[in-house]
mmCIF file of C-alpha atoms in Angstrom:
data_model
loop_
_atom_site.group_PDB
_atom_site.id
_atom_site.type_symbol
_atom_site.label_atom_id
_atom_site.label_comp_id
_atom_site.label_asym_id
_atom_site.label_seq_id
_atom_site.Cartn_x
_atom_site.Cartn_y
_atom_site.Cartn_z
ATOM 1 C CA MET C 1 -1.514 118.685 92.608
ATOM 2 C CA ALA C 2 -4.597 119.532 94.635
ATOM 3 C CA MET C 3 -6.429 122.526 93.232
ATOM 4 C CA GLU C 4 -7.976 124.267 96.203
ATOM 5 C CA LEU C 5 -10.445 127.085 95.636
ATOM 6 C CA THR C 6 -9.931 129.741 98.315
ATOM 7 C CA MET C 7 -12.399 132.593 98.422
ATOM 8 C CA GLY C 8 -10.141 135.260 99.940
ATOM 9 C CA ASP C 9 -11.291 138.514 101.539
ATOM 10 C CA PRO C 10 -14.698 140.082 100.824
ATOM 11 C CA ILE C 11 -13.269 142.713 98.485
ATOM 12 C CA SER C 12 -11.793 139.986 96.277
ATOM 13 C CA ILE C 13 -15.120 138.171 96.220
ATOM 14 C CA ILE C 14 -16.968 141.310 95.162
ATOM 15 C CA LEU C 15 -14.348 142.066 92.511
ATOM 16 C CA GLY C 16 -14.563 138.485 91.290
ATOM 17 C CA ILE C 17 -18.329 138.680 90.940
ATOM 18 C CA VAL C 18 -18.024 142.011 89.096
ATOM 19 C CA PHE C 19 -15.450 140.506 86.734
ATOM 20 C CA ILE C 20 -17.703 137.548 85.973
ATOM 21 C CA ILE C 21 -20.614 139.893 85.233
ATOM 22 C CA LEU C 22 -18.392 141.994 82.963
ATOM 23 C CA GLY C 23 -17.245 138.822 81.224
ATOM 24 C CA ILE C 24 -20.836 137.822 80.544
ATOM 25 C CA ILE C 25 -21.509 141.313 79.150
ATOM 26 C CA VAL C 26 -18.500 140.960 76.840
ATOM 27 C CA LEU C 27 -19.780 137.543 75.688
ATOM 28 C CA ILE C 28 -23.229 138.977 74.936
ATOM 29 C CA THR C 29 -21.551 141.764 72.979
ATOM 30 C CA ALA C 30 -19.465 139.280 71.020
ATOM 31 C CA LYS C 31 -22.622 137.358 70.149
ATOM 32 C CA GLY C 32 -24.263 140.614 69.078
ATOM 33 C CA LEU C 33 -21.328 141.341 66.789
ATOM 34 C CA LEU C 34 -21.267 137.823 65.342
ATOM 35 C CA CYS C 35 -24.985 137.923 64.595
ATOM 36 C CA ASN C 36 -24.824 141.418 63.075
ATOM 37 C CA THR C 37 -22.778 140.686 59.951
ATOM 38 C CA ASP C 38 -25.479 141.428 57.393
ATOM 39 C CA ASP C 39 -23.933 144.138 55.186
ATOM 40 C CA ALA C 40 -27.104 144.736 53.240
ATOM 41 C CA LEU C 41 -28.753 146.101 56.379
ATOM 42 C CA GLN C 42 -28.628 149.871 56.117
ATOM 43 C CA TYR C 43 -26.801 151.744 58.873
ATOM 44 C CA SER C 44 -25.379 148.421 60.102
ATOM 45 C CA ILE C 45 -22.084 150.090 60.916
ATOM 46 C CA PHE C 46 -23.656 152.534 63.318
ATOM 47 C CA GLY C 47 -25.241 149.583 65.076
ATOM 48 C CA ARG C 48 -21.873 147.883 65.314
ATOM 49 C CA LEU C 49 -20.271 151.027 66.689
ATOM 50 C CA GLU C 50 -22.985 151.150 69.318
ATOM 51 C CA ILE C 51 -22.183 147.563 70.304
ATOM 52 C CA LEU C 52 -18.472 148.296 70.391
ATOM 53 C CA GLY C 53 -19.138 151.229 72.683
ATOM 54 C CA ILE C 54 -20.415 148.834 75.313
ATOM 55 C CA VAL C 55 -17.129 146.963 75.461
ATOM 56 C CA ASP C 56 -15.210 150.222 75.356
ATOM 57 C CA MET C 57 -16.783 151.287 78.610
ATOM 58 C CA VAL C 58 -16.521 147.782 80.069
ATOM 59 C CA SER C 59 -12.812 147.925 79.246
ATOM 60 C CA VAL C 60 -12.465 151.256 81.044
ATOM 61 C CA LEU C 61 -14.126 149.743 84.114
ATOM 62 C CA ILE C 62 -11.911 146.648 83.974
ATOM 63 C CA LEU C 63 -8.756 148.727 83.671
ATOM 64 C CA ILE C 64 -9.728 150.810 86.676
ATOM 65 C CA LEU C 65 -10.692 147.783 88.770
ATOM 66 C CA ILE C 66 -7.477 145.833 88.099
ATOM 67 C CA GLY C 67 -5.455 148.776 89.356
ATOM 68 C CA GLU C 68 -4.549 150.626 86.175
ATOM 69 C CA PRO C 69 -6.577 153.853 86.478
ATOM 70 C CA ALA C 70 -4.220 155.759 84.173
ATOM 71 C CA LEU C 71 -4.961 153.400 81.281
ATOM 72 C CA GLY C 72 -8.659 153.505 82.038
ATOM 73 C CA VAL C 73 -8.904 157.290 82.117
ATOM 74 C CA VAL C 74 -6.846 157.684 78.927
ATOM 75 C CA TYR C 75 -9.087 155.285 77.057
ATOM 76 C CA PHE C 76 -12.227 156.812 78.586
ATOM 77 C CA ILE C 77 -11.198 160.108 76.964
ATOM 78 C CA LEU C 78 -9.996 158.759 73.612
ATOM 79 C CA ALA C 79 -12.651 156.144 72.842
ATOM 80 C CA PRO C 80 -15.521 158.528 72.035
ATOM 81 C CA PHE C 81 -13.324 160.494 69.649
ATOM 82 C CA ALA C 82 -12.358 157.326 67.778
ATOM 83 C CA THR C 83 -15.930 156.066 67.571
ATOM 84 C CA HIS C 84 -17.192 159.432 66.350
ATOM 85 C CA ALA C 85 -14.410 159.592 63.787
ATOM 86 C CA ILE C 86 -15.349 156.175 62.378
ATOM 87 C CA ALA C 87 -19.026 157.080 62.172
ATOM 88 C CA SER C 88 -18.314 160.440 60.594
ATOM 89 C CA GLY C 89 -15.745 159.029 58.188
ATOM 90 C CA HIS C 90 -18.112 156.294 57.115
ATOM 91 C CA TYR C 91 -21.017 158.727 56.721
ATOM 92 C CA ARG C 92 -19.017 161.160 54.594
ATOM 93 C CA GLY C 93 -16.974 158.618 52.688
ATOM 94 C CA GLU C 94 -19.091 155.513 52.185
ATOM 95 C CA GLN C 95 -22.664 156.265 53.073
ATOM 96 C CA GLY C 96 -23.692 155.810 49.464
ATOM 97 C CA GLU C 97 -22.615 152.135 49.570
ATOM 98 C CA HIS C 98 -23.873 151.667 53.203
ATOM 99 C CA MET F 1 -6.205 129.356 93.283
ATOM 100 C CA ASP F 2 -8.456 132.055 94.637
ATOM 101 C CA PHE F 3 -11.813 133.156 93.321
ATOM 102 C CA LEU F 4 -10.572 136.517 92.044
ATOM 103 C CA THR F 5 -7.912 134.890 89.868
ATOM 104 C CA ILE F 6 -10.430 132.475 88.396
ATOM 105 C CA SER F 7 -12.811 135.308 87.575
ATOM 106 C CA GLU F 8 -9.994 137.312 85.969
ATOM 107 C CA LEU F 9 -9.058 134.306 83.835
ATOM 108 C CA PHE F 10 -12.714 133.925 82.844
ATOM 109 C CA LEU F 11 -12.847 137.597 81.868
ATOM 110 C CA MET F 12 -9.694 137.220 79.781
ATOM 111 C CA LEU F 13 -11.274 134.249 77.992
ATOM 112 C CA CYS F 14 -14.383 136.334 77.226
ATOM 113 C CA LEU F 15 -12.190 139.115 75.845
ATOM 114 C CA VAL F 16 -10.390 136.642 73.576
ATOM 115 C CA ILE F 17 -13.753 135.494 72.203
ATOM 116 C CA TYR F 18 -14.654 139.142 71.695
ATOM 117 C CA MET F 19 -11.403 139.621 69.781
ATOM 118 C CA PHE F 20 -12.486 136.961 67.283
ATOM 119 C CA ALA F 21 -15.843 138.713 66.896
ATOM 120 C CA GLY F 22 -13.969 141.958 66.271
ATOM 121 C CA LEU F 23 -11.906 140.252 63.592
ATOM 122 C CA LYS F 24 -15.055 139.002 61.904
ATOM 123 C CA ILE F 25 -16.443 142.528 61.854
ATOM 124 C CA ALA F 26 -13.119 143.786 60.502
ATOM 125 C CA ALA F 27 -13.562 141.477 57.493
ATOM 126 C CA ARG F 28 -16.853 143.030 56.433
ATOM 127 C CA LYS F 29 -17.263 144.909 53.184
ATOM 128 C CA THR F 30 -17.012 148.575 54.156
ATOM 129 C CA THR F 31 -13.962 150.352 55.507
ATOM 130 C CA GLY F 32 -15.935 151.722 58.413
ATOM 131 C CA SER F 33 -16.562 148.190 59.618
ATOM 132 C CA ALA F 34 -12.899 147.388 59.213
ATOM 133 C CA LEU F 35 -11.954 150.329 61.407
ATOM 134 C CA ALA F 36 -14.552 149.366 63.981
ATOM 135 C CA GLY F 37 -13.455 145.736 64.052
ATOM 136 C CA VAL F 38 -9.779 146.548 64.383
ATOM 137 C CA GLY F 39 -10.567 149.052 67.102
ATOM 138 C CA ALA F 40 -12.482 146.386 68.994
ATOM 139 C CA PHE F 41 -9.671 143.872 68.577
ATOM 140 C CA THR F 42 -7.085 146.346 69.817
ATOM 141 C CA ILE F 43 -8.864 147.421 72.978
ATOM 142 C CA ALA F 44 -9.621 143.816 73.913
ATOM 143 C CA LEU F 45 -5.964 142.919 73.363
ATOM 144 C CA ALA F 46 -4.836 145.874 75.460
ATOM 145 C CA VAL F 47 -7.099 144.894 78.365
ATOM 146 C CA VAL F 48 -5.914 141.279 78.199
ATOM 147 C CA LEU F 49 -2.299 142.473 78.268
ATOM 148 C CA ALA F 50 -3.021 144.762 81.216
ATOM 149 C CA MET F 51 -4.593 141.847 83.077
ATOM 150 C CA VAL F 52 -1.596 139.636 82.243
ATOM 151 C CA SER F 53 0.705 142.270 83.695
ATOM 152 C CA VAL F 54 -1.392 142.388 86.870
ATOM 153 C CA LEU F 55 -1.668 138.596 87.209
ATOM 154 C CA THR F 56 1.918 137.669 86.361
ATOM 155 C CA ASP F 57 3.881 140.858 87.177
ATOM 156 C CA VAL F 58 5.284 141.000 83.652
ATOM 157 C CA SER F 59 5.736 144.757 83.535
ATOM 158 C CA PHE F 60 6.334 145.236 79.813
ATOM 159 C CA CYS F 61 2.804 143.962 79.118
ATOM 160 C CA ARG F 62 1.504 147.097 80.803
ATOM 161 C CA ASP F 63 3.694 149.305 78.618
ATOM 162 C CA ILE F 64 2.451 147.550 75.470
ATOM 163 C CA ALA F 65 -1.131 147.931 76.675
ATOM 164 C CA PHE F 66 -0.570 151.624 77.310
ATOM 165 C CA ALA F 67 0.873 152.106 73.832
ATOM 166 C CA LEU F 68 -2.056 150.224 72.283
ATOM 167 C CA ILE F 69 -4.613 152.223 74.257
ATOM 168 C CA VAL F 70 -3.125 155.568 73.256
ATOM 169 C CA LEU F 71 -2.177 154.824 69.651
ATOM 170 C CA SER F 72 -5.232 152.811 68.630
ATOM 171 C CA PRO F 73 -7.703 155.704 68.792
ATOM 172 C CA VAL F 74 -5.175 158.050 67.206
ATOM 173 C CA GLY F 75 -4.707 155.699 64.266
ATOM 174 C CA THR F 76 -8.441 155.158 63.989
ATOM 175 C CA ILE F 77 -9.068 158.899 63.864
ATOM 176 C CA ALA F 78 -6.392 159.341 61.203
ATOM 177 C CA ALA F 79 -7.799 156.564 59.021
ATOM 178 C CA ALA F 80 -11.353 157.809 59.495
ATOM 179 C CA THR F 81 -10.278 161.286 58.475
ATOM 180 C CA VAL F 82 -8.916 159.936 55.211
ATOM 181 C CA LEU F 83 -12.034 157.802 54.757
ATOM 182 C CA GLY F 84 -14.235 160.824 55.232
ATOM 183 C CA GLY F 85 -12.396 162.824 52.629
ATOM 184 C CA GLY F 86 -10.270 164.959 54.909
ATOM 185 C CA GLU F 87 -12.946 166.176 57.291
ATOM 186 C CA ILE F 88 -14.405 164.806 60.511
#
């Protein structure tokens, strides 16, 4: 079974490069999350939410680029509400134990 | 196999790694971290499912992804409301 790499039309090449860049961004974010597990650090959750926000927007871009704009727009609208709710809930409910 | 498919597979692999990072965050001490970690896991899973539906034409993956994308923030907001003592 010969595995031939065909490049395809220019649009596919550009999309492929964009996807690889987005993948690297997601990997950097995952590393940021894995290295940010110190609970004693105050306000660590807000830092984590900031990191998660990066992948939220990367996900919106991916969904739009793979041809699912409806999913992307829905998540683009809902994600900030969810992130704000977590931050607010944590601040009101747990901030004493940070 | 063309370049675009390879890059999409690479992106899916990165999202799977990100899902494990989200799980690790979900296991932290505070509930806020748990909500954040589960939220991260869910959106990465939804994007992977959406990409599977595009790559393999399995249409129900898109429906599951749509349900995850809509219901995940709604559930997060509900849990955060309870966490915050009934106010946001």
